[in-house]
Coordinates of N, CA and C and ligand atoms in Angstrom, one line a residue:
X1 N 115.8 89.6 114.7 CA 115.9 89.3 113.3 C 115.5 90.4 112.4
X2 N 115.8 90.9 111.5 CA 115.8 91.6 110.6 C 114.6 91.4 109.9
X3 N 113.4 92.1 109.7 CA 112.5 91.9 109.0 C 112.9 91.9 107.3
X4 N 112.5 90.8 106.5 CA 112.6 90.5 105.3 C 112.0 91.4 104.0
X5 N 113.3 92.0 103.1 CA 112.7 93.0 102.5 C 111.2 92.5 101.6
X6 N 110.1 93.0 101.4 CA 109.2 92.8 100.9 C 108.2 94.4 99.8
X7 N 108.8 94.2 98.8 CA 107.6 95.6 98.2 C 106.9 95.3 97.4
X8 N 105.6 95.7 97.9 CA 104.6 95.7 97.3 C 103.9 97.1 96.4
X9 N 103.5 96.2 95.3 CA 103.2 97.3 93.7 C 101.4 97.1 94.0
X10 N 100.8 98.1 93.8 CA 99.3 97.8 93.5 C 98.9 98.6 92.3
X11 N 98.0 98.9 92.0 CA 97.2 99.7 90.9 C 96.4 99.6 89.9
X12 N 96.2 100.1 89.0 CA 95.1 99.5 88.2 C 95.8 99.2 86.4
X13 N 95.5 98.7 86.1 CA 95.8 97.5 84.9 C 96.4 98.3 84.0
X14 N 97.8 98.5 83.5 CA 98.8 99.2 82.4 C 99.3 100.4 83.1
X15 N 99.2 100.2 84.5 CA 100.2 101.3 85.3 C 100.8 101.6 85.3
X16 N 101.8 99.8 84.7 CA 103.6 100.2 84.9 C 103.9 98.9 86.3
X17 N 102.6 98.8 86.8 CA 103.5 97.7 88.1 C 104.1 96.8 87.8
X18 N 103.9 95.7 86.6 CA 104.9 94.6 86.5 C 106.1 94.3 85.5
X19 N 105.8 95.6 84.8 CA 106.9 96.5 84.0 C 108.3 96.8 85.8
X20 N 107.9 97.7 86.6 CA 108.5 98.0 87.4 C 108.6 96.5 88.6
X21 N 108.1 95.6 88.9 CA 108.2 95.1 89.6 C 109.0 93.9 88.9
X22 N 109.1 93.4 87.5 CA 110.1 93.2 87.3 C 111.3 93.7 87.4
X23 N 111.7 94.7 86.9 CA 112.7 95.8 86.6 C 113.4 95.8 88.4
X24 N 112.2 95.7 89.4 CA 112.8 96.1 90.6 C 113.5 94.7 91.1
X25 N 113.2 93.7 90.9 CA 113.6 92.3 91.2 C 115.0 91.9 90.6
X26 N 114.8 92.5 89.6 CA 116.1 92.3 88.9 C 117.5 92.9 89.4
X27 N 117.5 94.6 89.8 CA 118.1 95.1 89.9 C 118.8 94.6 91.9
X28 N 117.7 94.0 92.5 CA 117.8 94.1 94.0 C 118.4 92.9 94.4
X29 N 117.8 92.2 93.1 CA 117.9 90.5 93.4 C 117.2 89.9 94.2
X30 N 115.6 90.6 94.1 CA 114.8 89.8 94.4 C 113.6 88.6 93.7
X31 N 112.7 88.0 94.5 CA 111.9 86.9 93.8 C 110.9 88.4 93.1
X32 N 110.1 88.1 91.9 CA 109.2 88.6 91.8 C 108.0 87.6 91.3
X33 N 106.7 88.4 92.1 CA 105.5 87.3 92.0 C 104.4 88.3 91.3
X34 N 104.2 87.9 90.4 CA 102.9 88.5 89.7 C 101.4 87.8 89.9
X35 N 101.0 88.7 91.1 CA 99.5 88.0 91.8 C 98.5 87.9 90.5
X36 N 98.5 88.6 89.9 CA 97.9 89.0 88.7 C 97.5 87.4 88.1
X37 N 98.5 87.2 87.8 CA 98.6 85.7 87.5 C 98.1 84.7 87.7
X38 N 98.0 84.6 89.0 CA 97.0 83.7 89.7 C 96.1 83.8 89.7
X39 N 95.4 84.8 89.3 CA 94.1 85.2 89.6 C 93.4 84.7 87.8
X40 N 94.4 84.8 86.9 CA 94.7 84.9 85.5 C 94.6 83.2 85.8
X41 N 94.7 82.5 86.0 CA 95.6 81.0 85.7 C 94.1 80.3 86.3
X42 N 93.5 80.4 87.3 CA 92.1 80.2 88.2 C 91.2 80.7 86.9
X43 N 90.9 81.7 86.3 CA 90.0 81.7 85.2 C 90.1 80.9 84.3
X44 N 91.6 80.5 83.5 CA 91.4 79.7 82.6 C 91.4 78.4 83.3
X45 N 91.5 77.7 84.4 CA 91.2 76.4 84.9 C 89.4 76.5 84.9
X46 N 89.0 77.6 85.0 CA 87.4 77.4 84.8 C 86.8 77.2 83.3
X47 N 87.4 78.0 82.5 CA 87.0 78.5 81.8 C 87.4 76.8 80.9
X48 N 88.3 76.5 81.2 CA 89.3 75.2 80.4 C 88.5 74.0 80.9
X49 N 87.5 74.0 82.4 CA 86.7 72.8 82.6 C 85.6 72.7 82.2
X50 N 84.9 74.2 81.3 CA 83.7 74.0 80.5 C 82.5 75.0 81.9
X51 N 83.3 75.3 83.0 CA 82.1 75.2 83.7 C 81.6 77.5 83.4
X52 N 80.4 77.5 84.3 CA 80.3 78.8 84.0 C 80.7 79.8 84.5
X53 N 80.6 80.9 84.5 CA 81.5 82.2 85.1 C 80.3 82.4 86.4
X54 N 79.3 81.9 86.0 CA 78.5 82.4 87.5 C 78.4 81.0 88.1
X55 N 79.4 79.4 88.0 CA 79.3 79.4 88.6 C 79.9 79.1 89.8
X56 N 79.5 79.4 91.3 CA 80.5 80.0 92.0 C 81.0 78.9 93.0
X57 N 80.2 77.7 93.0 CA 80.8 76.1 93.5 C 81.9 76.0 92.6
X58 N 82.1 76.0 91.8 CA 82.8 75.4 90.7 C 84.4 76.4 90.5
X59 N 83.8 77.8 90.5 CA 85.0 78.8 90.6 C 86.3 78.9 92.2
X60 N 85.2 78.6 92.9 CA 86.0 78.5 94.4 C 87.0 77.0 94.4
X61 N 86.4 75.9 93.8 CA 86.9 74.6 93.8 C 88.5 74.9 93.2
X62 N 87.9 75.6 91.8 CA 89.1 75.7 90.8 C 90.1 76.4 91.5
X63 N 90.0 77.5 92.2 CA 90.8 78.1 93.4 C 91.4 77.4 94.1
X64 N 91.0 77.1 94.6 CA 91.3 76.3 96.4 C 92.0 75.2 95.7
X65 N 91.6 74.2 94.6 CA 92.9 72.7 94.4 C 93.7 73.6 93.1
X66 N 93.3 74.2 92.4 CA 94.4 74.5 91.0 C 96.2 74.8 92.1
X67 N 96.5 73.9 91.3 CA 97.9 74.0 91.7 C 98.9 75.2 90.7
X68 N 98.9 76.2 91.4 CA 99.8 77.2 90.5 C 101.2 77.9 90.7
X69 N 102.0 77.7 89.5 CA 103.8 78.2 90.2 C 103.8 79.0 89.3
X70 N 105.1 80.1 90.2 CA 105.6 81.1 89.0 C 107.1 80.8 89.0
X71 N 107.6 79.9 87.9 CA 108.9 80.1 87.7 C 110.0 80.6 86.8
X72 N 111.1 80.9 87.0 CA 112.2 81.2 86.2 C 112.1 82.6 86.6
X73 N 113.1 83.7 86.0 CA 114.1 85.0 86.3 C 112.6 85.4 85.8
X74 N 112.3 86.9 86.8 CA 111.1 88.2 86.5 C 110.9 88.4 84.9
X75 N 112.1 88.6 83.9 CA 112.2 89.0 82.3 C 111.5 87.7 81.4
X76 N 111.8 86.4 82.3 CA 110.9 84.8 81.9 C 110.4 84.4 82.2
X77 N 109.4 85.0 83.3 CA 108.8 84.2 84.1 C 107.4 83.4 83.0
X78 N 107.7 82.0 83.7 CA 106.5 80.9 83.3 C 105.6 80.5 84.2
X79 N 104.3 80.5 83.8 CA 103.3 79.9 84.7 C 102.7 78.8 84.6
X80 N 102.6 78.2 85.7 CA 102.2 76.7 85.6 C 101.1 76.4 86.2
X81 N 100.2 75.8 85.4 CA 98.6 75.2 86.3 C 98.5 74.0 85.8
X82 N 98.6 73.3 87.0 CA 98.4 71.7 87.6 C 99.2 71.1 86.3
X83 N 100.9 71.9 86.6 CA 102.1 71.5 85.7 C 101.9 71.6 84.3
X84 N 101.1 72.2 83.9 CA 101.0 72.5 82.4 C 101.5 74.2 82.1
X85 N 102.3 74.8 81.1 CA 102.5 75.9 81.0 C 101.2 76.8 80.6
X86 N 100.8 78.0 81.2 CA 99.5 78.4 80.6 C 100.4 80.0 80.6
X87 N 101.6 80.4 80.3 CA 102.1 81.6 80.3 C 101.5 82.8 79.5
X88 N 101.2 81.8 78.3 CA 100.5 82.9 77.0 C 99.3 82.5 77.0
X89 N 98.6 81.6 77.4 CA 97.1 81.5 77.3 C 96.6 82.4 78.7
X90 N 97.4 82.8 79.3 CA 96.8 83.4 80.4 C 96.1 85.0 80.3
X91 N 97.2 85.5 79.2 CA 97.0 86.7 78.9 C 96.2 87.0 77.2
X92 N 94.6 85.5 77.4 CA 94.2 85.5 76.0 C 93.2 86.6 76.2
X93 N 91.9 87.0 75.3 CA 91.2 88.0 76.3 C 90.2 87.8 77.0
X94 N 89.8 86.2 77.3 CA 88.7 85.3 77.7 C 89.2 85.4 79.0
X95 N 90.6 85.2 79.4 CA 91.3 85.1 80.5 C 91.3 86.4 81.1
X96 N 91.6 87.5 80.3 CA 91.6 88.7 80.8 C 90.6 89.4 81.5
X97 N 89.3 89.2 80.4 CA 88.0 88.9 81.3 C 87.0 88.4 82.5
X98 N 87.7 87.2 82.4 CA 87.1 86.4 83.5 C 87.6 86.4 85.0
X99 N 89.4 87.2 84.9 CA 90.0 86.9 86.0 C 89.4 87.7 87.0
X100 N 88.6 89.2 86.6 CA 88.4 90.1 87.4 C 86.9 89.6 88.5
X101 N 86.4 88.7 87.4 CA 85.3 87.6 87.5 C 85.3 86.6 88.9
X102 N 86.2 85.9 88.8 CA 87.3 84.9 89.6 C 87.5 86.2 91.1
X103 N 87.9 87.1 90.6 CA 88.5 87.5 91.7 C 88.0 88.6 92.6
X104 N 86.3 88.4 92.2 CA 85.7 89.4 93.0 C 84.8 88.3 94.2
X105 N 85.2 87.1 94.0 CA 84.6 85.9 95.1 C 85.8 85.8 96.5
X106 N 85.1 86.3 97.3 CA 85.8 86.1 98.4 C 86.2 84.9 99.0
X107 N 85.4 83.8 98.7 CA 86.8 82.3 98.9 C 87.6 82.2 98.1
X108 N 87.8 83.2 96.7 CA 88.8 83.4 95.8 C 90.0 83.7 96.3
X109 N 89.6 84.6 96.5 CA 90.7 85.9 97.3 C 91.0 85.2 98.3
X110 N 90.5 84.3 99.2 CA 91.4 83.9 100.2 C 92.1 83.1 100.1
X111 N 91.4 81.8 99.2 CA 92.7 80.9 98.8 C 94.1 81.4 97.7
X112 N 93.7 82.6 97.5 CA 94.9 83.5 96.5 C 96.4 83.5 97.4
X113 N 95.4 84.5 98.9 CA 96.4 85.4 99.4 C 97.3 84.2 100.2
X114 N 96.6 82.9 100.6 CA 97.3 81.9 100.8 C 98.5 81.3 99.9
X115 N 98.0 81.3 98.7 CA 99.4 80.7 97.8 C 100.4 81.9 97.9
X116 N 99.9 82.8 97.9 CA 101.3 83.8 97.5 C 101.9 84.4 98.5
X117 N 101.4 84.2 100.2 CA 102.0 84.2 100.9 C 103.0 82.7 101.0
X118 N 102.0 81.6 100.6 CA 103.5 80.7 100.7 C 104.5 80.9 99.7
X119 N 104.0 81.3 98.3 CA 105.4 81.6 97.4 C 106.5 82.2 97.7
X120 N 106.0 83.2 98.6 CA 107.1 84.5 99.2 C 107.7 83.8 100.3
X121 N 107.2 82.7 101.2 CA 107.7 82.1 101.9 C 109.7 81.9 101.8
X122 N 110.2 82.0 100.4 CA 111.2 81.2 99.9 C 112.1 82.4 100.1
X123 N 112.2 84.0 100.0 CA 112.9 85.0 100.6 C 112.2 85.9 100.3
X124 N 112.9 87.4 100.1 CA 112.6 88.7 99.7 C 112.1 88.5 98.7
X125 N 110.9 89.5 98.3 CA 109.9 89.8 97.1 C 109.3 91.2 97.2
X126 N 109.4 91.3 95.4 CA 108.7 92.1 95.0 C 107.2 91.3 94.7
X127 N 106.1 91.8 95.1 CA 105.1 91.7 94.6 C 104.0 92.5 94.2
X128 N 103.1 92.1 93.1 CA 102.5 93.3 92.4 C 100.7 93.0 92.4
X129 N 100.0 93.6 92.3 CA 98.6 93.2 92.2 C 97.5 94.6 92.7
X130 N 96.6 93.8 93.0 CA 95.8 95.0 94.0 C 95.5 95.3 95.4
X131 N 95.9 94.1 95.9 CA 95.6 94.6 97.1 C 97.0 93.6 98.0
X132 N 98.0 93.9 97.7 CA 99.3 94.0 98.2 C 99.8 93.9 99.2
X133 N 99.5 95.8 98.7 CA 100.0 96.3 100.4 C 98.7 96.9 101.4
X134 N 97.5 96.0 101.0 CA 96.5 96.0 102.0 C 95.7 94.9 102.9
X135 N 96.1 93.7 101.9 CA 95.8 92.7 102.7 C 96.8 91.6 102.6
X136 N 97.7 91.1 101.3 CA 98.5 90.3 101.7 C 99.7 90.7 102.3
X137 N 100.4 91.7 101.9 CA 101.5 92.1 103.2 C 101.4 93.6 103.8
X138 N 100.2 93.4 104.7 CA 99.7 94.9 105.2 C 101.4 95.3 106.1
X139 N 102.5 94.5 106.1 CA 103.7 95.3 106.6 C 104.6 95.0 105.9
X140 N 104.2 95.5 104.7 CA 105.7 95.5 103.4 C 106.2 96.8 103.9
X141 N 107.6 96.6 103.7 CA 108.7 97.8 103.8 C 108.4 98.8 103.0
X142 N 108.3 98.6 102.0 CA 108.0 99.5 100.9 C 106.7 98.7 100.5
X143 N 105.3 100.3 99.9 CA 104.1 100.5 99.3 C 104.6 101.3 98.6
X144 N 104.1 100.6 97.5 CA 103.9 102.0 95.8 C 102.3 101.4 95.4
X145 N 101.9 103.0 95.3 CA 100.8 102.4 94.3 C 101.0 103.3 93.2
X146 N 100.6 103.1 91.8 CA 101.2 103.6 90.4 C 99.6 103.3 89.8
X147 N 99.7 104.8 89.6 CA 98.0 105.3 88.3 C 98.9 106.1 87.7
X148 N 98.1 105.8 86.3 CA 98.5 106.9 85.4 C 96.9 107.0 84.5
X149 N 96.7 107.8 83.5 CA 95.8 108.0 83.1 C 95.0 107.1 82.0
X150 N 93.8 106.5 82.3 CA 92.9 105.9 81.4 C 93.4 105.3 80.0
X151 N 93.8 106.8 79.2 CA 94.4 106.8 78.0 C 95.8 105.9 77.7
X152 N 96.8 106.6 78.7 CA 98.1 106.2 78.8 C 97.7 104.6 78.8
X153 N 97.8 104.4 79.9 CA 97.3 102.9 80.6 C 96.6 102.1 79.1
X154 N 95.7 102.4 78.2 CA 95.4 102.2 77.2 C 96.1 101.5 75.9
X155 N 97.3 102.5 75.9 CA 98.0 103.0 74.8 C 99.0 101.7 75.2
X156 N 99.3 101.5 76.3 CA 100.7 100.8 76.8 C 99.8 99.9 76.4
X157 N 98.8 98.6 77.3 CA 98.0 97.9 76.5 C 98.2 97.3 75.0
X158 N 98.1 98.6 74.6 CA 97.5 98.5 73.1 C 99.2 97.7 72.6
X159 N 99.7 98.7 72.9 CA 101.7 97.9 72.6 C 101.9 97.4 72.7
X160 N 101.2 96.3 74.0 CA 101.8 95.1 74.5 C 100.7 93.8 73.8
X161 N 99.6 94.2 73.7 CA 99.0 93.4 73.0 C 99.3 93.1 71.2
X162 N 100.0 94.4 70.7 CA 100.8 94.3 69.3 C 101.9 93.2 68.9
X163 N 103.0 93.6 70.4 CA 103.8 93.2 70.5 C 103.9 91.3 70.6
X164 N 102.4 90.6 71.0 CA 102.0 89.4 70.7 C 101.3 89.1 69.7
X165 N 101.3 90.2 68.7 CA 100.6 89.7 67.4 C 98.9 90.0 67.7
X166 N 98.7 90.6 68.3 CA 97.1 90.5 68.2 C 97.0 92.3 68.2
X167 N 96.3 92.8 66.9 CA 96.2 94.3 67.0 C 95.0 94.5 67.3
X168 N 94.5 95.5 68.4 CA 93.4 95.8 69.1 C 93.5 97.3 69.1
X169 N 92.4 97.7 69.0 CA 92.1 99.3 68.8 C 92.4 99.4 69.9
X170 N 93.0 101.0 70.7 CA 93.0 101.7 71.2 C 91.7 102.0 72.0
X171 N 90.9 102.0 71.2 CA 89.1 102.0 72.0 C 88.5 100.5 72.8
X172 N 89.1 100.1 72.3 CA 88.9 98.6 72.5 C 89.5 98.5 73.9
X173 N 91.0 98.7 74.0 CA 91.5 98.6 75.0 C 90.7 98.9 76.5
X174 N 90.5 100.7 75.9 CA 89.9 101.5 77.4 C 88.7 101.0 77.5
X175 N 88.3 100.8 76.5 CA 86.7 99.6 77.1 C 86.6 98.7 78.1
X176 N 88.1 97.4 77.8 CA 88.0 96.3 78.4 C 88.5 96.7 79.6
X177 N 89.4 98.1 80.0 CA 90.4 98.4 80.7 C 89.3 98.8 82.1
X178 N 88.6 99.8 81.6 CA 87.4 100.1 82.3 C 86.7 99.6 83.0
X179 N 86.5 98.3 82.5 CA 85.4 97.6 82.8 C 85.9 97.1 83.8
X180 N 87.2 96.5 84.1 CA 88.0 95.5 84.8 C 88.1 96.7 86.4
X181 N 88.7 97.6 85.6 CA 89.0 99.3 87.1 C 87.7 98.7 88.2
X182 N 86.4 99.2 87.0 CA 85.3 99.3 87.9 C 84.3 98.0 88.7
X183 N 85.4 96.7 88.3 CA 84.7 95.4 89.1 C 85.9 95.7 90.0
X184 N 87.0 95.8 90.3 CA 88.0 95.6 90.7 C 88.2 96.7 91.6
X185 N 88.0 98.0 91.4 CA 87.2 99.2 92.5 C 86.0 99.1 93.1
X186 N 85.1 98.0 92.7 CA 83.9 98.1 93.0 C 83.0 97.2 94.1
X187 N 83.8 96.2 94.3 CA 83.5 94.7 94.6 C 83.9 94.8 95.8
X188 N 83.2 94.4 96.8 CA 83.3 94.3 98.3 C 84.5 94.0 99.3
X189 N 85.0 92.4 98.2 CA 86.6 92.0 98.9 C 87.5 92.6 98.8
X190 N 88.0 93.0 99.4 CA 88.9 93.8 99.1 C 89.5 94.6 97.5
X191 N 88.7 95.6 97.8 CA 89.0 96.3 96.4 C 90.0 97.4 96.5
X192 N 90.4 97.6 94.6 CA 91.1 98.4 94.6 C 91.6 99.6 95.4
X193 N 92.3 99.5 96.7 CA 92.5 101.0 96.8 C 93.7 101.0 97.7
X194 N 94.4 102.6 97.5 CA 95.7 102.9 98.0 C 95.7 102.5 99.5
X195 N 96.9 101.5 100.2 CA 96.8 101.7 101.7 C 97.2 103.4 101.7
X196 N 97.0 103.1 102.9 CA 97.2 104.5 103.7 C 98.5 104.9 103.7
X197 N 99.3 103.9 103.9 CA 100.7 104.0 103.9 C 101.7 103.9 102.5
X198 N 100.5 103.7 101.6 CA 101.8 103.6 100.6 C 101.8 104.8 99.8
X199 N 103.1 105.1 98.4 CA 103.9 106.1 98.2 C 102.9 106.0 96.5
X200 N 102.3 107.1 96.8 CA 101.7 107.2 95.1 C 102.6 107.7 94.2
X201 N 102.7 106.7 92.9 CA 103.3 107.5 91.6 C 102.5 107.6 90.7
X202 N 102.7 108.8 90.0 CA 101.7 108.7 88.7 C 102.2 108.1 87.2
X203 N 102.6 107.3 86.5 CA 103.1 107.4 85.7 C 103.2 107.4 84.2
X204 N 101.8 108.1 84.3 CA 101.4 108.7 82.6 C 102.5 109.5 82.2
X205 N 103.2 110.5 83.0 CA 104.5 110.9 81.8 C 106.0 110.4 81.8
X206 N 105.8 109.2 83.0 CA 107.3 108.6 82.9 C 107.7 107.9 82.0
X207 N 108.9 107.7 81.4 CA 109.5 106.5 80.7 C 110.1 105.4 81.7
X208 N 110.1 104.4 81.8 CA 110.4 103.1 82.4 C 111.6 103.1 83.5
X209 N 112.9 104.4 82.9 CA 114.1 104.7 83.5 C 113.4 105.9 84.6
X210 N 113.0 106.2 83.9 CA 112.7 107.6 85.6 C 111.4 106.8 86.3
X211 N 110.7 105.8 86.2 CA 110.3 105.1 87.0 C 110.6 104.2 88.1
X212 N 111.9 103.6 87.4 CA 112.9 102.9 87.9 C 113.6 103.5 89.4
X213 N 114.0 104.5 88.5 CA 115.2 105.3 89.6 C 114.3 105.8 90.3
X214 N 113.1 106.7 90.6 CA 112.4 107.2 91.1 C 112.3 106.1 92.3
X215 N 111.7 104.8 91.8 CA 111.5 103.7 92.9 C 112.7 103.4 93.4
X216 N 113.6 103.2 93.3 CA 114.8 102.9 94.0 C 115.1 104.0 95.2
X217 N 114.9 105.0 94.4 CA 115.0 106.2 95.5 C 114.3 105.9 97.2
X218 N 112.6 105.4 96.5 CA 112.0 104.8 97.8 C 112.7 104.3 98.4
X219 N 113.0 102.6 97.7 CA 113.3 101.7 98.4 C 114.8 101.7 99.3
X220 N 115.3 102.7 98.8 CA 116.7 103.1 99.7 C 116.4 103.9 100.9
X221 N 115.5 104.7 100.8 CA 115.0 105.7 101.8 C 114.5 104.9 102.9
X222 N 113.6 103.7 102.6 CA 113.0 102.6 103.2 C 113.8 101.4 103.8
X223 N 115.1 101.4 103.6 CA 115.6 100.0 103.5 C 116.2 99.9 104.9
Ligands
CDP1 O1 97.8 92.8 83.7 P1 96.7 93.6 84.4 O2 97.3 94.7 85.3 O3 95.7 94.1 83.4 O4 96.0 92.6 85.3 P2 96.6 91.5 86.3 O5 97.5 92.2 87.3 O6 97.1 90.4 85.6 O7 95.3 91.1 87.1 C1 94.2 90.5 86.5 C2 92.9 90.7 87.4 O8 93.2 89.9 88.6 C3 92.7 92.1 87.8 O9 91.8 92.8 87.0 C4 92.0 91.8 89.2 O10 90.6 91.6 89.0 C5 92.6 90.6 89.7 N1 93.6 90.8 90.7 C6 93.2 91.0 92.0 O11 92.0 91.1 92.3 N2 94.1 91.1 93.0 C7 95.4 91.0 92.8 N3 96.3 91.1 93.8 C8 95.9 90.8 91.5 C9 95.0 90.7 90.4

């Protein structure tokens, strides 16, 4: 049998991965899953039951029962926790904060890598996050990991958080941006870093189209 295409995006926060991991689902016609999300949707089920960030009975529970889906086309996609839409509350900045929170507990991470290996269950996927292509599909066809620089990564942030009505300094951004790198590089479960096998892009001076085609290039090379 033909092993099922699968590429995985990793990197660190305004890279470009779900910018491109949309973009790549669309064009291939695959599912795309933004792990991010889940990890995003588990903070606000804590954060939404009153309980605390340290505490860590309470964080693992929210994990392990929160029922969470990603549906509709990569450009719409909606998120659902325990059938409620939390799409835009996910990306408030309580949620932003906490997920990195959430997701440095190792029974976190495991009941994670569980859902989204069953999500992918349904066919080919793009999926994006941090640790991808090193622990949920250590044999994706295609590894990209995508860094670009502090500032850049900032700046895009800063756009996208405009683009929702909420204007945040530029300084603000690389603050929160930072903080998140260095729990998420720093933390024992599986942290931030490139497999061995995957294809680094940088993409502080790309535009979205030479990111694109660039990846495609991989995934043909790979296919
Ligand atoms: O959108 P952004 O890249 O800033 O973050 P995200 O992909 O939505 O992920 C939010 C947080 O979830 C990250 O800062 C990580 O702490 C965590 N995460 C993770 O640990 N592993 C993943 N595969 C995906 C996200």
């Amino acid at each position: 049998m033909v092993k099922k295409m699968t590429i995985a995006i990793d990197g660190p926060s305004g890279s470009g991965k779900s910018t491109l991991g949309k973009a790549l689902a669309q064009r291939l016609g695959l599912l795309y899953i933004d792990s991010g999300a889940v990890y995003r949707a588990i903070a606000c089920k804590v954060i939404d039951s009153g309980a605390s960030m340290e505490d860590r009975p309470a964080i693992i529970d929210a994990a392990r029962k929160g029922n969470i889906s990603l549906e509709g086309p990569p450009d719409r996609l909606t998120v659902l926790l325990d059938g409620r839409d939390v799409t835009q509350r996910i990306r408030l900045p309580d949620a932003t904060s906490a997920s990195s929170i959430v997701a440095a507990i190792p029974e976190v991470r495991d009941a994670v890598v569980e859902k989204l290996r069953r999500m992918s269950d349904a066919g080919a996927v793009v999926m994006d996050g941090r640790d991808i292509g090193t622990r949920v599909f250590p044999d994706a066809r295609v590894k990209l990991f995508l860094d670009a620089s502090l500032e850049a990564r900032a700046r895009r942030r800063s756009q996208e958080e405009s683009e929702r009505g909420r204007l945040v300094a530029i300084e603000e951004v690389e603050r929160e941006i930072a903080e998140r790198d260095s729990r998420d590089t720093g933390r024992a479960a599986t942290p931030l870093v490139m497999a061995s096998d995957a294809i680094l892009i940088d993409t502080t001076e790309l535009t979205v189209e030479a990111l694109l085609e660039h990846a495609l290039e991989i995934v043909e090379r790979h296919g």
